[in-house]
XYZ file of C-alpha atoms in Angstrom:
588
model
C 0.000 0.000 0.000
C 1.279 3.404 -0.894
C 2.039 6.368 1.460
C -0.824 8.315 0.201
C -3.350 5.422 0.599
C -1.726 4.385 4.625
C -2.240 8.119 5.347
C -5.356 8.272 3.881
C -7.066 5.433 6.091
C -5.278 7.074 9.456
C -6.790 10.468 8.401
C -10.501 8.635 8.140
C -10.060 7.044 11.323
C -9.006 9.950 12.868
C -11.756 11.824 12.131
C -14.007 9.197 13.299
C -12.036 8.729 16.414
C -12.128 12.894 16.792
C -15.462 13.741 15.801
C -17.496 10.274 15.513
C -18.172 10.611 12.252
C -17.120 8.203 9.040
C -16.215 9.765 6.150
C -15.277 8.742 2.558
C -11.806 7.705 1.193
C -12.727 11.376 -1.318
C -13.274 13.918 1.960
C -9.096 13.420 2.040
C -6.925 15.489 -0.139
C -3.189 15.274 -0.064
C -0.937 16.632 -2.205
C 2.368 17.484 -2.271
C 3.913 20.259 0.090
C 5.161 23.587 -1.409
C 8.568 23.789 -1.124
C 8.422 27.267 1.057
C 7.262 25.298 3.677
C 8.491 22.212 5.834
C 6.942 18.358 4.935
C 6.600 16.179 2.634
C 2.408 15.626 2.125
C -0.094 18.535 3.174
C -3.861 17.223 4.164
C -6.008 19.902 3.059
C -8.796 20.067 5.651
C -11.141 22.463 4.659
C -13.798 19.946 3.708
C -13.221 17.830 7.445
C -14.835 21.582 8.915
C -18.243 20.307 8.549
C -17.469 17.246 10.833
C -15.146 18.571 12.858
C -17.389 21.824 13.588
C -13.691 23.380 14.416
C -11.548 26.245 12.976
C -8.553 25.345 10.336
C -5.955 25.404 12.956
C -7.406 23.409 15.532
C -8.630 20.518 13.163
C -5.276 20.453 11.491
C -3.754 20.511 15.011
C -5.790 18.094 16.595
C -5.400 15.211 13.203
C -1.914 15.926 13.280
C -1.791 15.115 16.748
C -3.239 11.707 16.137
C -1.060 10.823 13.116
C 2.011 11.314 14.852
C 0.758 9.012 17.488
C -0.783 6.747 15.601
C 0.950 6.453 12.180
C 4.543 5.337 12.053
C 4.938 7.150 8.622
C 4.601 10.562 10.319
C 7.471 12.023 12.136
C 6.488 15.388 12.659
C 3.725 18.090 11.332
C 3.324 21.496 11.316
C -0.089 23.723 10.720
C -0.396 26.668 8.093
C -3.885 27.716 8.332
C -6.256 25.176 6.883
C -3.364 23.005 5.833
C -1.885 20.120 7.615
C 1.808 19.827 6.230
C 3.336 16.258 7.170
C 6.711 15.147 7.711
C 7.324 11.174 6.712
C 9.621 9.509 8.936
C 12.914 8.336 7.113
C 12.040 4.647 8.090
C 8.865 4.791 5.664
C 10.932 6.650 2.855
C 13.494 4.045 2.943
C 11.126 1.325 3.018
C 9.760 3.139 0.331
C 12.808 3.530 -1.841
C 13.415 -0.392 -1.094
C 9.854 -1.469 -2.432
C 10.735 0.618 -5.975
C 13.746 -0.958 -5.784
C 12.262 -4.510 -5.713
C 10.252 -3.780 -8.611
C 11.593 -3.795 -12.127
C 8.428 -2.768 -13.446
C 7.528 0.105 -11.039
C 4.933 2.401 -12.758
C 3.450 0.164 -15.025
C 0.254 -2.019 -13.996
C 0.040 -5.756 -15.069
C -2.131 -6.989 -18.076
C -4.572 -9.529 -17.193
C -7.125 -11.990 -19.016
C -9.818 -9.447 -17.748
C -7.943 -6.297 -18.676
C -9.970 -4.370 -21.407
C -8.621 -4.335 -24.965
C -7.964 -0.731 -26.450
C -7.533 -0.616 -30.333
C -5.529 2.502 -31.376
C -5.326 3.407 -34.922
C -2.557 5.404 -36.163
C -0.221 6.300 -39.116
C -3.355 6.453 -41.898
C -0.676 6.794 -45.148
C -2.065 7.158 -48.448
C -0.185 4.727 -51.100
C 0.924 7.310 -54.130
C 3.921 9.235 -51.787
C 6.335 8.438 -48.971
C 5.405 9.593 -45.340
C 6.066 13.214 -44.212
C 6.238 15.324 -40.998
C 2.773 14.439 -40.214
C 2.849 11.665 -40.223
C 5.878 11.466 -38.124
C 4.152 12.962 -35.440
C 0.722 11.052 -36.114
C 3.209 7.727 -35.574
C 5.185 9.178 -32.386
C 1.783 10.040 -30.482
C -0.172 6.281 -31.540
C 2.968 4.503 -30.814
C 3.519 6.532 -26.953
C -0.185 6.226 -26.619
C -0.334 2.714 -27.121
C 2.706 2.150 -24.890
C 0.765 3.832 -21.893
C -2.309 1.947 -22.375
C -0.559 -1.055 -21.964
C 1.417 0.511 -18.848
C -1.956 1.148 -17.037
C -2.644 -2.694 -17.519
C -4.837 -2.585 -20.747
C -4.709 -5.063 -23.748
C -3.821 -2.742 -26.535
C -3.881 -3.809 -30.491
C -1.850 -1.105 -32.552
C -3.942 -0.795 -36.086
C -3.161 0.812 -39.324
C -5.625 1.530 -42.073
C -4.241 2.666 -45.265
C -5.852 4.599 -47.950
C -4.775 2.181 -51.082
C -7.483 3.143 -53.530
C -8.862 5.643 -55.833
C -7.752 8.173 -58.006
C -4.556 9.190 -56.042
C -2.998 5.709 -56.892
C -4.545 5.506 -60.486
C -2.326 8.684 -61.399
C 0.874 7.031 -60.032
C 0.492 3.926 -62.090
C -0.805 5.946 -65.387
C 2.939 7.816 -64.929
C 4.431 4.873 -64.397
C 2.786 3.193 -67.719
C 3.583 6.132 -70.003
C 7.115 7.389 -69.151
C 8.267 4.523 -66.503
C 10.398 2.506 -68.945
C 10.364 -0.686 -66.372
C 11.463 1.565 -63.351
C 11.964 -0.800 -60.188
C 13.000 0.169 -56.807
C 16.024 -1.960 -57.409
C 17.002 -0.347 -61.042
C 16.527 3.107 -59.653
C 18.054 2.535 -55.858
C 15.338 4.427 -54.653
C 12.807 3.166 -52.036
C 9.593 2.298 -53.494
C 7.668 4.568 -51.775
C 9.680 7.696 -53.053
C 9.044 5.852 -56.775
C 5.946 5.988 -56.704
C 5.861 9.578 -54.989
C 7.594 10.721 -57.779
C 5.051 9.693 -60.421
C 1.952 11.173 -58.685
C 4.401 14.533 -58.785
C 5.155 13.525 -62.736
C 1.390 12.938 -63.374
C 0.560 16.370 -61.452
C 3.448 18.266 -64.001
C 2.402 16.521 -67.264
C -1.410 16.995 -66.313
C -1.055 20.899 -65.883
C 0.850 21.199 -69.206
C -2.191 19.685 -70.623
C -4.535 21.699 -68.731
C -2.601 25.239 -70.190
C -4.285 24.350 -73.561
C -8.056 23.746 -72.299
C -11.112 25.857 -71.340
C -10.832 26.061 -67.980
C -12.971 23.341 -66.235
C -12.230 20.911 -69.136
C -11.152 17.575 -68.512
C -7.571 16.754 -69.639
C -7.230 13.531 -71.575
C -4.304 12.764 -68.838
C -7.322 12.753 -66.291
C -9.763 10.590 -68.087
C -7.484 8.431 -68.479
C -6.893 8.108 -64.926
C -10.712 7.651 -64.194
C -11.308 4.755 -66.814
C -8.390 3.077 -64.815
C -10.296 3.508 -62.121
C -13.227 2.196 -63.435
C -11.239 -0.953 -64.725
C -9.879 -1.040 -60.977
C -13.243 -1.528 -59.531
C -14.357 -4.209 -62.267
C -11.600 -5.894 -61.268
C -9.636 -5.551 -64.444
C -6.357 -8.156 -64.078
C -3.744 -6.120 -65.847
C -4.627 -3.193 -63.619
C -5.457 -5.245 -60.682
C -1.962 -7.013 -61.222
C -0.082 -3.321 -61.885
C -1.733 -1.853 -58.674
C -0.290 -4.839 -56.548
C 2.836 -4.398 -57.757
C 3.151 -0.576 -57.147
C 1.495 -0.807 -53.852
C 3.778 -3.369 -52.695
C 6.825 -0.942 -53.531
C 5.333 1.469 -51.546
C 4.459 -0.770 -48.663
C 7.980 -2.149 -48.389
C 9.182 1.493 -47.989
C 6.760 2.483 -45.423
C 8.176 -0.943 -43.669
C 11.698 0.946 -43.845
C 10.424 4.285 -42.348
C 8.437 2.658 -39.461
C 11.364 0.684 -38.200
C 13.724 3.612 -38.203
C 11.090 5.150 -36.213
C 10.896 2.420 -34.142
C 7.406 2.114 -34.542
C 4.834 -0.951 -35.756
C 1.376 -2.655 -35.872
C -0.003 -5.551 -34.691
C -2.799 -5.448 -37.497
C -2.745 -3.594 -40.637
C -6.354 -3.003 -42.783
C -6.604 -1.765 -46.299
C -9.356 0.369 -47.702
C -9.584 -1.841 -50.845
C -10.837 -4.707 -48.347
C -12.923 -2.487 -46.246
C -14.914 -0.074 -48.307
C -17.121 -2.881 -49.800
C -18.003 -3.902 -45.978
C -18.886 -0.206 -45.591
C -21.281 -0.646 -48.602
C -23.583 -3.335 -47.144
C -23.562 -1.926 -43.465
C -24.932 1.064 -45.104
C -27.517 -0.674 -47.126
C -28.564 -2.759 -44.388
C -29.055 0.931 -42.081
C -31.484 1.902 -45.147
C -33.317 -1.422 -45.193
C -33.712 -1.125 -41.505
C -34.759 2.707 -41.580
C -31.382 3.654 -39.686
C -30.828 5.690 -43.429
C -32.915 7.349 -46.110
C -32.475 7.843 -50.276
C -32.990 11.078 -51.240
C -34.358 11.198 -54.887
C -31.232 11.275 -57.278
C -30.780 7.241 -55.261
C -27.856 8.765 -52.803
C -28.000 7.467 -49.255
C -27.636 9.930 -46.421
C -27.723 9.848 -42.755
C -30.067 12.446 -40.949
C -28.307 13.545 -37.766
C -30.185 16.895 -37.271
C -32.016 15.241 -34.347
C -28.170 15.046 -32.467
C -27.480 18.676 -33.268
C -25.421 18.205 -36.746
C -26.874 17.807 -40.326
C -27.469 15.299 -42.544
C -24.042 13.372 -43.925
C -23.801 11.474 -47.275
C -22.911 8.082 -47.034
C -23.581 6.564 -50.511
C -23.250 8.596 -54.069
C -25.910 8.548 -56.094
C -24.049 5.586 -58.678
C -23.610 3.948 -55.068
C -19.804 4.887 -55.109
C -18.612 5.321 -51.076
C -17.510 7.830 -49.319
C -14.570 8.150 -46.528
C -17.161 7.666 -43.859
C -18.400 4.698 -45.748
C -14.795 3.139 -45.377
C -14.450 3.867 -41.968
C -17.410 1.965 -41.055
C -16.576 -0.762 -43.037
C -13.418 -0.755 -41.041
C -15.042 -0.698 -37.706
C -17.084 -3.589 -38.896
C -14.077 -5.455 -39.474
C -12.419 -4.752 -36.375
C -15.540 -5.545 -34.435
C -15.447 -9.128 -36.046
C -11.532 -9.509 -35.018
C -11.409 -8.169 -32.165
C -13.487 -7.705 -28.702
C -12.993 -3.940 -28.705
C -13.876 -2.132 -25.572
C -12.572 1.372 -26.524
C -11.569 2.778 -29.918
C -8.882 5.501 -30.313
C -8.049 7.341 -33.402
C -5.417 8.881 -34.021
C -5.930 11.737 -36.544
C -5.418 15.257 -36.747
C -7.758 18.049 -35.955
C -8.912 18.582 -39.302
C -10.972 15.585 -38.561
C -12.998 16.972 -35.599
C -16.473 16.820 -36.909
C -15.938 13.546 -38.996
C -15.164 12.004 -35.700
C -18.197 13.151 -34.426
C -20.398 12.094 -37.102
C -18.748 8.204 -37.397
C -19.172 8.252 -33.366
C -23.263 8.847 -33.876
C -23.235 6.466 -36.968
C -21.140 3.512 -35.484
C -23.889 3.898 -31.819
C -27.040 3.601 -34.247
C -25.332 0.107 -35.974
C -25.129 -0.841 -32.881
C -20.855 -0.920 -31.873
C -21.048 -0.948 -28.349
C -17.779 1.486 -28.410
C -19.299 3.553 -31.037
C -20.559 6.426 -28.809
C -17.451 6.706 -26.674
C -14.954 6.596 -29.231
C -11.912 8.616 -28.584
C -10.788 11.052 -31.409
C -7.415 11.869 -30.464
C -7.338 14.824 -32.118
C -3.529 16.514 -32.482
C -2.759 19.781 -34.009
C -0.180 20.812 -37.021
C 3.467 20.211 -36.818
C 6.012 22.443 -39.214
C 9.413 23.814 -39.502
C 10.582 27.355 -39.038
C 11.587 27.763 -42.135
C 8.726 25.692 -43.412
C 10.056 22.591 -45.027
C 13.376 20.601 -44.646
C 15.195 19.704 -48.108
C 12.334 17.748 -49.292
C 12.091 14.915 -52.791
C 8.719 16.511 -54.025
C 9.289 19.866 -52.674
C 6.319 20.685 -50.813
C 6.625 18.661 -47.403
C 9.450 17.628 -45.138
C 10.345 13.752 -46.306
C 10.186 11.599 -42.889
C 13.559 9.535 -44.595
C 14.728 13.004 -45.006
C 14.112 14.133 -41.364
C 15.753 11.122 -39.631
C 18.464 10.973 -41.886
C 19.102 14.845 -40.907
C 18.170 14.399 -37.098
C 20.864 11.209 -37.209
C 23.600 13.070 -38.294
C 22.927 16.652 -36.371
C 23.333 14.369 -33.418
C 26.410 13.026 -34.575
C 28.122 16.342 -35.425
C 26.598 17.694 -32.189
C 27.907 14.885 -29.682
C 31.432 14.874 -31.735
C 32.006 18.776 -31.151
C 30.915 18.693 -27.681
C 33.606 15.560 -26.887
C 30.995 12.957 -26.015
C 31.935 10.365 -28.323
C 35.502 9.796 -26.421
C 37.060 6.360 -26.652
C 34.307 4.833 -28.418
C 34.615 2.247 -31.666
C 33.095 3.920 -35.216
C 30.366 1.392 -34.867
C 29.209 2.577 -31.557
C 29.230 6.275 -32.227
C 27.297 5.457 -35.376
C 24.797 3.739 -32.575
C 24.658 5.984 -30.076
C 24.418 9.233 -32.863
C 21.189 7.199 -34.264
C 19.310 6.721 -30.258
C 20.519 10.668 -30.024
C 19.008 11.729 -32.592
C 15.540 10.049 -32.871
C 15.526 10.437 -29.186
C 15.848 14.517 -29.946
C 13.501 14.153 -32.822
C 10.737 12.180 -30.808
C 11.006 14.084 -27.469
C 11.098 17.796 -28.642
C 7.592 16.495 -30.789
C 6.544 14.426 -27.209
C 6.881 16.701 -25.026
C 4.559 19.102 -26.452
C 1.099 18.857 -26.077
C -0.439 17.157 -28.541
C -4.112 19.389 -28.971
C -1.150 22.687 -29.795
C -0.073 23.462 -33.339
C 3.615 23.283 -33.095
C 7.182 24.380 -34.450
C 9.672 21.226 -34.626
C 13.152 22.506 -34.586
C 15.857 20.524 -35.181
C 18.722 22.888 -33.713
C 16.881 23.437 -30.416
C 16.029 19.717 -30.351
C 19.668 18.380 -29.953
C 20.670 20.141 -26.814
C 22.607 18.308 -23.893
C 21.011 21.022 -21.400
C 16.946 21.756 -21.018
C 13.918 20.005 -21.817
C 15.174 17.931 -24.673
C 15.912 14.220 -25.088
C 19.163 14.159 -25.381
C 19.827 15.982 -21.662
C 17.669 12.763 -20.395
C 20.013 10.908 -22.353
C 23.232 12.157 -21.291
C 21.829 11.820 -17.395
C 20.870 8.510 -17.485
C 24.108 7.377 -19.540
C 25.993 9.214 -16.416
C 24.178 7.453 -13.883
C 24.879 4.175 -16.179
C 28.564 5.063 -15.394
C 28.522 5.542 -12.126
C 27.127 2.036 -11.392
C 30.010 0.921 -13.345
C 32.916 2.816 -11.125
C 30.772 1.007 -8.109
C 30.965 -2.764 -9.590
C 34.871 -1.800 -10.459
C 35.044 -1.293 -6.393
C 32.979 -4.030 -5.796
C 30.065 -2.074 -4.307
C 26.983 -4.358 -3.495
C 24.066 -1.992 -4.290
C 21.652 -3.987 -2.037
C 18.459 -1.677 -1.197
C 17.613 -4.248 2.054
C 21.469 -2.989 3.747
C 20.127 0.723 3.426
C 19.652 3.072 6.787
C 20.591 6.353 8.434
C 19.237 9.784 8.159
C 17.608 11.315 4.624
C 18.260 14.265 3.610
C 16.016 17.113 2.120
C 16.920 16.430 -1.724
C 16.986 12.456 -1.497
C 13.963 12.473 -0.174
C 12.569 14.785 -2.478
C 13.771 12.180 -5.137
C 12.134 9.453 -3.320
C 9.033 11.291 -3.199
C 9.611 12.135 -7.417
C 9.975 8.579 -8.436
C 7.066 7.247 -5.726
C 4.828 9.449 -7.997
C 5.747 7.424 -10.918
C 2.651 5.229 -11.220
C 0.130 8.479 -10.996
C 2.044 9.904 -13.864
C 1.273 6.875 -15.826
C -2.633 6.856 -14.999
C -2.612 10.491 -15.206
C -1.479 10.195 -18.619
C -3.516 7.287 -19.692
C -6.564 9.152 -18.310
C -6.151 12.189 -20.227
C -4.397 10.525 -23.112
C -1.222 12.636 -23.166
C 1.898 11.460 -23.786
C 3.219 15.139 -23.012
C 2.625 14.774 -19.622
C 5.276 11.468 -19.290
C 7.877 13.389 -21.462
C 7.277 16.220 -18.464
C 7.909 14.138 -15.681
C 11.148 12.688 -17.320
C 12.351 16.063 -17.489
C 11.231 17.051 -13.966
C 13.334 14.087 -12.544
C 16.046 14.200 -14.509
C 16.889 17.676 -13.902
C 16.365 17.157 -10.218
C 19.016 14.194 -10.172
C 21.329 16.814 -11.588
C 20.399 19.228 -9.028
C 20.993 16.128 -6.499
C 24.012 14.917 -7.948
C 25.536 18.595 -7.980
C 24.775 19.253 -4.027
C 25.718 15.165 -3.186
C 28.554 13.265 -3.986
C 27.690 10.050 -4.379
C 30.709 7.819 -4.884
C 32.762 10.019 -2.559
C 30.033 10.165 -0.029
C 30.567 11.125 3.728
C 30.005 7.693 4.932
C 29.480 4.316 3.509
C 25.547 4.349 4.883
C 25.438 7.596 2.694
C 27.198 6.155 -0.883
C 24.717 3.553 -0.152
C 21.451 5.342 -0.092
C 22.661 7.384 -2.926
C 23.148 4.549 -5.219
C 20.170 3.017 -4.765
C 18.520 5.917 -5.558
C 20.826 6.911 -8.613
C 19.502 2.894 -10.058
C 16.544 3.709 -9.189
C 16.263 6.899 -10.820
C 17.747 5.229 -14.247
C 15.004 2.496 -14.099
C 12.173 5.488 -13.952
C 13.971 7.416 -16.905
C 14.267 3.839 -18.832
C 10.844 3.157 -18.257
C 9.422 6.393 -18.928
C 11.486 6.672 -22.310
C 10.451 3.880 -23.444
C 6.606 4.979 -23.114
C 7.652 7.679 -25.299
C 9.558 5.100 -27.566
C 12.740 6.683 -26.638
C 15.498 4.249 -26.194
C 19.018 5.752 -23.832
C 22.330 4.693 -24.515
C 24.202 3.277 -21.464
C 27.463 5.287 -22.688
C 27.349 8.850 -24.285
């Protein structure tokens, strides 16, 4: 049992040993003590008056009274109006730091056979260009947010849907027929995703130059083209069936390169080729059952006006779908794999009201996670100069970006001497976990509802609120556990006792408010707030480790103490990196 909840229970039974009254676990609020004054947990006891029938002063007085007496985890109190500010004996702080000690997964709550299952879509590419900045932060936030869903003891499948129909991909392969010559991925040495990117830009070029000698709204022969593919595509044409496999598996073998040098997967992929269809007969079987109505020119709609929106097309009128269409063919499909209790998406804020409208369509077909769907909806990400060098011109290239970020952090770490005495190989390592881990922090830490400005220079810093100072601090604390094996320390937690002083126990208290940080963030699903408390503790170890030698302690009781909580306070930086899908080097 924590702290918190032990203090909690002595505060209930003082008050009904007080005033004879029983009150619930929720009439207790402690929180942290400001650091002006002494303690380490204040009990705010305005809301005890009404029981109590007391001033401020003499209720806190009087509780504190019993809690010292009564609770071995309070040494000593002190009363500031209608605040109760507790001191914790150093015997329950140790015993504290032991119990985080003992466990190697501290923070993160178990998954069980009843645990719920969470699906969380993410990444959402389209198939005719490579992935961009966007998508680099759509990835980062599905990835951390599936990472603290499964710390907070949920079943979590990772999903993917991607757009790999329509027009978009018909003008890629039309490019590809007329002025490709054979190009492969392997004859070009580009990846296949970037091929293909660069035919929907060639098929853009050529189309305008056809365009310059039209009327203007007149179809280019380039264009109509494209369509009858289309329409060939949808009768299931082979040649263009068999050409739109091949392309799209190009493509899919380069988004495979981009995710893993982001670090970043799925456990089940869907395509909109397999789900639109699906779509198609849920929708028809919402008009058979009145759920939907045909308006005269035979396109299906949905009439929401009754939950404060408008009506929302679901089928054209030649029965072609629509997005939303797709998406609830998806949802269908999902349903059938999987026993979903809660539904995240992952998709940016542009998206607001379509999330709203699929929420009201997927309750009235009946998904029982329909209505409480979760739209996590994030805001724009750009550069300050708007784009990084970029293949098509217009958007920052994700290959591009980590490429960059990769070697920023290796000309950063080689002019600031961290890279002493280690092999090429190693550097080459330690430059690539740098430099995501700047990449994916600086975009982490921000909150993810906020437009933001990613910049690369500020982002590879060994001092502030980036990645690479957590880095560097838990690589240092890596090496002092090393000088302590070379002089055969035993770091055992159960040997530990003496006196604490005010910033080790202010560390304690840091890393004992691990597992809220977790919930906290699971709860409001924001990854921001984990990058946050990394930064918090690290920079508070530095404080720590600037005010306390550890190695050259004052006594062997001290070095001790100190080490334990240096491990300790690696473990928590570990742990909450790797929420964030930040890995740390143990040498920098």
């Amino acid at each position: 049992m924590k702290i918190e909840e032990q203090l909690t229970a002595s505060v209930m039974a003082a008050v009904k040993e007080l005033y004879g009254q029983e009150i619930a676990p929720q009439m207790v609020t402690l929180q942290k003590t400001k650091k002006e004054f002494e303690g380490n947990l204040t009990l705010v006891v305005f809301a005890l008056l009404r029981v109590s029938r007391k001033s401020p002063e003499a209720t806190a007085q009087e509780i504190g009274e019993y809690l010292v007496k009564n609770d071995g985890n309070v040494a000593k109190f002190n009363v500031i109006k209608g605040f109760l500010n507790l001191s914790i004996s150093d015997s329950s702080l140790i015993e504290l730091l032991q119990k985080i000690d003992a466990d190697d997964d501290f923070g993160k709550k178990p998954v069980t056979d009843e645990s719920p299952l969470v699906m969380i879509e993410y990444s959402s590419p389209n198939t005719n260009k490579p992935l961009h900045l966007g998508h680099v932060r759509n990835n980062l936030l599905g990835w951390a947010l599936s990472q603290i869903m499964a710390a907070n003891g949920n079943k979590v499948v990772k999903t993917n849907i991607v757009n790999d129909r329509g027009i978009h991909i018909c003008k890629s392969m039309l490019a590809w027929l007329k002025w490709g010559n054979g190009e492969t991925p392997e004859s070009s040495g580009k990846k296949g995703d970037h091929l293909i990117g660069d035919y929907y830009v060639l098929f853009d070029k050529k189309n305008k130059e056809q365009a310059a000698g039209l009327a203007e709204g007149e179809e280019t022969p380039l264009m109509k083209e494209a369509r009858e593919m289309l329409v060939k595509w949808e009768a299931n044409d082979p040649e263009v069936r068999a050409l739109w496999q091949k392309m799209n598996s190009w493509v899919y073998d380069g988004f495979g390169e981009t995710y893993k040098a982001l670090g970043v997967g799925f456990d089940k992929i869907y395509y909109e080729s397999d789900t639109y269809l699906v779509g198609k007969k849920k929708v028809e079987g919402g008009l058979e059952s009145g759920i939907f109505f045909r308006k005269d020119d035979n396109s299906v709609w949905a009439d929401l006006t009754a939950d404060g929106l408008d009506q929302k097309l679901l089928l054209r009128s030649d029965g072609t779908s629509v997005y939303m269409t797709q998406d609830i063919g998806t949802a269908t499909l999902r349903f059938q794999d999987f026993p979903i209790d809660k539904m995240i998406y992952v998709v940016g804020n542009e998206q607001n009201y379509h999330f709203q409208v699929l929420s009201l369509l997927l309750d009235k077909l009946g998904f029982s996670w329909g209505k409480d769907l979760v739209h996590f909806s994030y805001g724009m990400v750009e550069l300050p100069n708007g784009k990084m060098k970029s293949r098509e011109g217009t958007v920052v290239d994700a290959d591009d970006l980590i490429e960059t970020m990769i070697a920023d952090a290796r000309h950063t770490s080689d002019e600031a001497g961290k890279f002493v005495d280690m092999e090429e190989g190693e550097k080459q390592e330690v430059a690539r976990i740098v430099g995501l881990g700047a990449l994916k922090y600086f975009i982490l830490k921000v909150d993810a509802r906020k437009n933001m400005l990613f910049n690369p220079a500020e982002s590879i810093d060994f001092n502030g609120n980036t990645g690479p100072f957590i880095q560097y601090t838990y690589a240092r604390i890596r090496s002092i556990m090393r000088k302590a094996e070379e002089q055969k320390i035993s770091i055992n937690a159960s040997a530990i006792s003496g006196d604490l002083n005010e910033k080790e126990i202010a560390l304690i208290q840091q890393m004992n408010s691990f597992p809220n940080a977790i919930e906290q963030a699971a709860n409001d699903y924001n990854p921001s707030s984990i990058a946050n408390y990394c930064y918090e503790l690290t920079k508070n170890f530095n404080q720590f480790y600037h005010d306390c030698s550890i190695l050259q302690a004052e006594s062997e009781e001290k070095k001790l103490v100190r080490l334990v909580i240096a491990k300790n306070v690696a473990k928590i930086i570990k742990t909450g990196m790797s929420l964030l899908g930040i890995e740390v080097p143990e040498r920098m």
